[in-house]
Coordinates of C-alpha atoms in Angstrom, one line a residue:
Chain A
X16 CA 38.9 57.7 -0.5
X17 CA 35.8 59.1 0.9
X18 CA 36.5 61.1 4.4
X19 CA 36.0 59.4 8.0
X20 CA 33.4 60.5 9.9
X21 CA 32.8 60.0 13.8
X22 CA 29.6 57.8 14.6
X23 CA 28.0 61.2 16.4
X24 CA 28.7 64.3 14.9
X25 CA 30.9 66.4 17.7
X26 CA 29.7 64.3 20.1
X27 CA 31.1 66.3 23.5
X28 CA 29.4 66.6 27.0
X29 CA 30.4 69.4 29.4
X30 CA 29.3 70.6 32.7
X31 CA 28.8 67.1 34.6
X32 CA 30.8 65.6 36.9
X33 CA 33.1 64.6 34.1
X34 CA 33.2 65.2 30.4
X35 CA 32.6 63.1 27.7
X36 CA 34.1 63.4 24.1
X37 CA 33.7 61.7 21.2
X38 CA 36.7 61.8 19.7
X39 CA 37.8 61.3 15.9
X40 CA 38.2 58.4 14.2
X41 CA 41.1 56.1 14.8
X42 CA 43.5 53.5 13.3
X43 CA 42.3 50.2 15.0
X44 CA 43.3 46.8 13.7
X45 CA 42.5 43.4 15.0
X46 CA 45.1 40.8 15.1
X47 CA 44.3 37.2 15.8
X48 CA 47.2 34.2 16.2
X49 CA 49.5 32.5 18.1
X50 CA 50.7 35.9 19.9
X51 CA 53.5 34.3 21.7
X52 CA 55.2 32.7 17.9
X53 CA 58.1 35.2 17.2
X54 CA 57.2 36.5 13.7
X55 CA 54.1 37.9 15.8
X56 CA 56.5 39.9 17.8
X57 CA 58.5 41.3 14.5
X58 CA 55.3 41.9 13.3
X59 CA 54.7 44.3 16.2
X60 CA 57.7 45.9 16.3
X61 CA 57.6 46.8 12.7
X62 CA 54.1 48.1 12.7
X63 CA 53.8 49.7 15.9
X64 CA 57.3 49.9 17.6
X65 CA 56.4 48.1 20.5
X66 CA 56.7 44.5 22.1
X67 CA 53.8 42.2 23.2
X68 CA 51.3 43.6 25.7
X69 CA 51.8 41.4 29.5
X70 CA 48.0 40.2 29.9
X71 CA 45.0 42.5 30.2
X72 CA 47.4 45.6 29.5
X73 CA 47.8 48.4 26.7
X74 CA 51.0 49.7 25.4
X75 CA 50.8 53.4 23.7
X76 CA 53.6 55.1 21.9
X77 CA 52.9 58.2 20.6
X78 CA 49.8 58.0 18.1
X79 CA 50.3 53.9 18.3
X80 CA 49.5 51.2 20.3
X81 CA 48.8 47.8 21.0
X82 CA 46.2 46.3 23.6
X83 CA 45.7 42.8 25.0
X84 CA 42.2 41.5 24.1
X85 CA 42.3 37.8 25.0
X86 CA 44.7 35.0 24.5
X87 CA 44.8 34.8 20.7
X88 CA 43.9 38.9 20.1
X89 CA 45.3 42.1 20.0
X90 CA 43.9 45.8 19.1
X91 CA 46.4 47.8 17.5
X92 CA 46.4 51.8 17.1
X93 CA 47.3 53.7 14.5
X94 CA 46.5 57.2 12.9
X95 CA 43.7 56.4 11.4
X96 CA 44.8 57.0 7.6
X97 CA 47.6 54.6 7.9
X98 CA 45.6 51.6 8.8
X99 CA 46.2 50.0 5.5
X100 CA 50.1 50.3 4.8
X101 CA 50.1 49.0 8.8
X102 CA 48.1 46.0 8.1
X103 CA 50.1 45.4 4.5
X104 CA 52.8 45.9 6.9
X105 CA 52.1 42.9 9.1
X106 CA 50.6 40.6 6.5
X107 CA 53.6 40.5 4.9
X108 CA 55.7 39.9 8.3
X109 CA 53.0 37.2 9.2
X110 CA 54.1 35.3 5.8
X111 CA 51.8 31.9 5.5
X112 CA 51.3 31.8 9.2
X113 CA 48.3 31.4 9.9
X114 CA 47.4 34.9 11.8
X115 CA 44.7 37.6 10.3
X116 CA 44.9 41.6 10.9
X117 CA 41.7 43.3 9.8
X118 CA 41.2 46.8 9.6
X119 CA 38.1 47.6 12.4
X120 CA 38.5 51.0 12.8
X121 CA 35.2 51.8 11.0
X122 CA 33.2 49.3 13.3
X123 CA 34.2 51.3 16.6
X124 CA 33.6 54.3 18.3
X125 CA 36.2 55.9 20.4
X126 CA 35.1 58.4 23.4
X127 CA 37.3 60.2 25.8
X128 CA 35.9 60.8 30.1
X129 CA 38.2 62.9 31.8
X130 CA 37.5 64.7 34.8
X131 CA 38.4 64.2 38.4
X132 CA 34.9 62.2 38.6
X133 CA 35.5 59.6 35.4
X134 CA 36.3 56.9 37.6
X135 CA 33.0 57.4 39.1
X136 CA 31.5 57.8 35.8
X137 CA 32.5 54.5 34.3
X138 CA 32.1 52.5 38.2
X139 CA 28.6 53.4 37.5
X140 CA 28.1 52.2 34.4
X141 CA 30.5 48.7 34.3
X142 CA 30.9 45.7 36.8
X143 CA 34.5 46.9 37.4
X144 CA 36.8 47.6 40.0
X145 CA 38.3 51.1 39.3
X146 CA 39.7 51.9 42.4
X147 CA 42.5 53.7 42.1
X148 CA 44.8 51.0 43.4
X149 CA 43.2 48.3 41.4
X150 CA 43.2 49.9 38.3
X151 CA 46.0 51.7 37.2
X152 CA 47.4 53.2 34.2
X153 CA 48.9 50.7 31.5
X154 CA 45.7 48.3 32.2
X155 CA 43.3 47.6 29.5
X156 CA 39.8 46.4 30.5
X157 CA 37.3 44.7 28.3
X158 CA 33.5 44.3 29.8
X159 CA 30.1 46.0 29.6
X160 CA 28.8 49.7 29.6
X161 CA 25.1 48.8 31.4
X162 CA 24.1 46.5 28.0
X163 CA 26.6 46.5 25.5
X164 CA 30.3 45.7 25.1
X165 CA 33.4 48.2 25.4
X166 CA 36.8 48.5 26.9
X167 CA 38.4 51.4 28.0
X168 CA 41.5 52.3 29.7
X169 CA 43.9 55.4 31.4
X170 CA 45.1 57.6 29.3
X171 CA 47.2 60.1 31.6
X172 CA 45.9 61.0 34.8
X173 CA 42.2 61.0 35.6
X174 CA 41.0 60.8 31.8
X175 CA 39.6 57.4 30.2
X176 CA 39.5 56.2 26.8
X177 CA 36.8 54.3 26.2
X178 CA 36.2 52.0 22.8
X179 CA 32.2 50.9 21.8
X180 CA 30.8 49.3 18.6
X181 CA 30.0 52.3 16.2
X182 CA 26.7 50.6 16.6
X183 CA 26.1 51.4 19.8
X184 CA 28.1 54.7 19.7
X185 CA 24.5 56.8 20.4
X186 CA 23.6 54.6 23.5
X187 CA 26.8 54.6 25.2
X188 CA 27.2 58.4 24.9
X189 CA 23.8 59.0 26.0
X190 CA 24.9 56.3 29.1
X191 CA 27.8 58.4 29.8
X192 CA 25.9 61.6 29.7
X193 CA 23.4 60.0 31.9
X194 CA 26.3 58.6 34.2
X195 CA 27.9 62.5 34.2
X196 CA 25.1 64.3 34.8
X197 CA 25.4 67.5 37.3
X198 CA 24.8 66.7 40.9
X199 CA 25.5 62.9 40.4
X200 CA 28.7 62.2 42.0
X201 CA 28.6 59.3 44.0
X202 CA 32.1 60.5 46.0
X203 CA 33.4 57.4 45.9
X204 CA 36.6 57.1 44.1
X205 CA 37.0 60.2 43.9
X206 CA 36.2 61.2 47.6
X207 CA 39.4 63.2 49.4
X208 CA 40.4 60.7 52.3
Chain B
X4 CA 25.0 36.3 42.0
X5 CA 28.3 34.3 41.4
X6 CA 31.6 35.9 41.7
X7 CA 33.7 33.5 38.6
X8 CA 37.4 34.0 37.7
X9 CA 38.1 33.5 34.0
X10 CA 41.4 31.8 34.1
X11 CA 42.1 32.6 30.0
X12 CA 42.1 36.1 31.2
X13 CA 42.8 36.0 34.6
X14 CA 39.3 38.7 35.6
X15 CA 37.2 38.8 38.2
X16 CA 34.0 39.7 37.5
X17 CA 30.2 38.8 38.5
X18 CA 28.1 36.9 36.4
X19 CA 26.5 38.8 34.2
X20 CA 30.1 40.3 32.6
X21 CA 29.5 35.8 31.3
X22 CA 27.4 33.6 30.2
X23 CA 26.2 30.1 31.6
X24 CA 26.8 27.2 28.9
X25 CA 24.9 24.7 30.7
X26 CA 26.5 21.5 32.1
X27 CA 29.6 20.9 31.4
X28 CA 31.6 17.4 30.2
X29 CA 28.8 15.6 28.3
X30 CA 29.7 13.2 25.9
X31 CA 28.9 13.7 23.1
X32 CA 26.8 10.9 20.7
X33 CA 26.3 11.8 17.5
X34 CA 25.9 9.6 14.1
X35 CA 25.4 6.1 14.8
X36 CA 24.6 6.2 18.1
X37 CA 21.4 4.5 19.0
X38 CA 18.0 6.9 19.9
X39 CA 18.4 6.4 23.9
X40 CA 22.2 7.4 23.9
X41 CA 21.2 10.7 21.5
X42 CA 18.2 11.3 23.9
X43 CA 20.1 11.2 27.2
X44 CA 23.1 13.3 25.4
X45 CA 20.7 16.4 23.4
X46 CA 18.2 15.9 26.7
X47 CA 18.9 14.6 29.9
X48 CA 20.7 17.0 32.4
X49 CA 21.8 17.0 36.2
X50 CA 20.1 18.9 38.4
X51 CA 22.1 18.4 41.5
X52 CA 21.5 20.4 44.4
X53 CA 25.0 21.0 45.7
X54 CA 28.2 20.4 43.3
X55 CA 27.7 20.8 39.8
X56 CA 30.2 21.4 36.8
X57 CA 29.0 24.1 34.5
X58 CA 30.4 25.6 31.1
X59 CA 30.8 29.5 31.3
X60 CA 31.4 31.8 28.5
X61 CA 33.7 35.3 28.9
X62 CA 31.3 37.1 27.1
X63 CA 32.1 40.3 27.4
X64 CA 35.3 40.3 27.9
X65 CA 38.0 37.7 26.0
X66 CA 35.0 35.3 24.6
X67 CA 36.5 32.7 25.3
X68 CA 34.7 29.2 27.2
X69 CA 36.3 27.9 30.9
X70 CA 34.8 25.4 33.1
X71 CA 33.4 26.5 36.4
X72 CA 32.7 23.6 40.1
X73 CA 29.9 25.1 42.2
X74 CA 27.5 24.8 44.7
X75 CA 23.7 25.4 42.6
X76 CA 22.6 25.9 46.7
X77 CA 25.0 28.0 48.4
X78 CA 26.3 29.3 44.6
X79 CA 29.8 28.9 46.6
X80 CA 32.1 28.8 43.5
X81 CA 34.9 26.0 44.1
X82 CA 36.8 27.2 40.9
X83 CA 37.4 27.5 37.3
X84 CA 39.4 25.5 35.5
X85 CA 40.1 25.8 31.7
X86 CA 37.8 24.1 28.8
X87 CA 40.4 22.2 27.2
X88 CA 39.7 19.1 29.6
X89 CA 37.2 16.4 29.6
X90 CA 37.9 15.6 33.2
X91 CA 37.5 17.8 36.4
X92 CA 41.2 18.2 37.5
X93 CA 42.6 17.0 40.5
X94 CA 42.8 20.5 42.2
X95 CA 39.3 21.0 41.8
X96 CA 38.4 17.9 43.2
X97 CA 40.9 18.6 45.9
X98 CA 39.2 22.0 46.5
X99 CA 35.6 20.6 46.4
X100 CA 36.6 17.7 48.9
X101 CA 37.7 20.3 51.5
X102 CA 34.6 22.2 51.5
X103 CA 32.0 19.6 51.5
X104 CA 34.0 16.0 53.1
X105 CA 30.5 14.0 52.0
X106 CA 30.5 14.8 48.2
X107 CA 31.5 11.7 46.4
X108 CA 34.3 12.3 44.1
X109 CA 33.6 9.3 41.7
X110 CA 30.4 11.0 40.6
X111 CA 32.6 13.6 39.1
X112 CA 33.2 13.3 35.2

């Protein structure tokens, strides 16, 4: 197999108000069906070790995971050289149902903010609420980065992870970058009551 | 700018996180119909200035179509309601009704 390769080469931002990696390529696999049909939540289980994601949120256990993406889709995460026995893994618990898992990881790009500014970072960038209160850890958001699609959500603490199209990987880190830059912090979110 | 609720997903957003679909609950004639029912169907729109029912599109968030009641003039939204309907439910009317008492709820599809 020929060896994964981020969309940027060591893509990683330092010196802003928050810092911005690109991180290495990750399992991602897209799961579309009737999520609430029980051999869905076997299926889960087996590949990731978790149940079904409440609406809007993001389960992560360990190097796994599983993210809500609208009422018939979810994102699962995996190491990314396991992405095929995960998804042979659920094709065979999904039977004849009618349900597809497809292995994305290739189409994305997956970036890390982190920093006591990366609300501020992404508030300036996406038609979200991120205040603290509003958005909390466990939440998975899918909208826009200024003109193309992502979703992101809280890692631990004050650091993001943030998912693109591979496409678009250059733009959105040169948005982020832009968003970081020294001397930019709005003092918002952040700001120390 | 319109503040819309996507109820597939349950978000908040402003608009331009959607897309506008254009009028919502046409009916649709297709093959067989006669030339002035395909004209007013592919053509002829409302252009109300006060209630109107619109098709909205998540865009960039679930993708998935709702149906949204506003006000084109004030851009009040009265709600959004889901797109598996060919009527405007009753709440929505309701809802509609309490905000502008002279809106005639038999002009709604």
């Amino acid at each position: 197999m020929s060896e994964a390769v981020s969309a940027l080469k060591a893509a990683e931002f330092t010196g802003g108000i928050a810092e911005v990696t690109l991180m290495d390529p990750i399992g991602m696999i897209s799961v579309r069906g009737d999520l609430t049909a029980a051999y869905m939540k076997k299926a889960l289980k087996k590949a990731v070790g978790l149940g079904l994601p409440d609406t809007r949120s993001v389960q992560i256990n360990g190097d796994r995971g599983v993210a809500w993406m609208s009422p018939d889709e979810l994102l699962l995460l995996c190491p990314y050289d396991q992405v095929s026995d995960t998804i042979d893994m659920l094709t065979k618990c999904f039977g004849s149902n009618h349900t597809l898992a497809v292995n994305v990881s290739d189409a994305r790009a997956v970036f890390r903010i982190s920093g006591a500014h990366s609300r501020d970072v992404l508030a300036k960038l996406a038609p979200v609420d991120l205040s603290p209160a509003t958005f909390t850890p466990g939440m998975i958001r899918r909208t826009r980065l200024a003109q193309v699609p992502a979703a992101f959500w809280i890692e631990e603490g004050d650091s993001f992870r943030l998912v693109c199209f591979r496409s678009v990987a250059l733009y959105v880190y040169d948005l982020l970058k832009i968003a970081a830059q020294p001397g930019s912090a709005p003092v918002f979110y952040s700001a120390k009551p | 700018m319109l503040t819309l609720t996507c109820p597939n997903c349950g978000i908040t957003a402003e608009e331009t996180e959607f897309h506008a679909g254009g009028e919502a609950h046409l009916k649709r004639f297709g093959p067989g119909s006669s030339d002035t029912e395909f004209e007013q169907y592919l053509f002829m729109r409302d252009n109300p200035k006060g209630v109107h029912f619109e098709r909205w599109r998540h865009v960039y968030g679930c993708g998935k179509w709702f149906h949204a009641a506003r006000d084109t003039m004030t851009l009040e939204v009265f709600g959004t309601y889901t797109a598996q309907t060919s009527t405007v439910p009753q709440d929505i009317i309701n809802k509609i009704m309490d905000r502008r008492p002279d809106w005639q709820a038999s002009t709604a599809p």
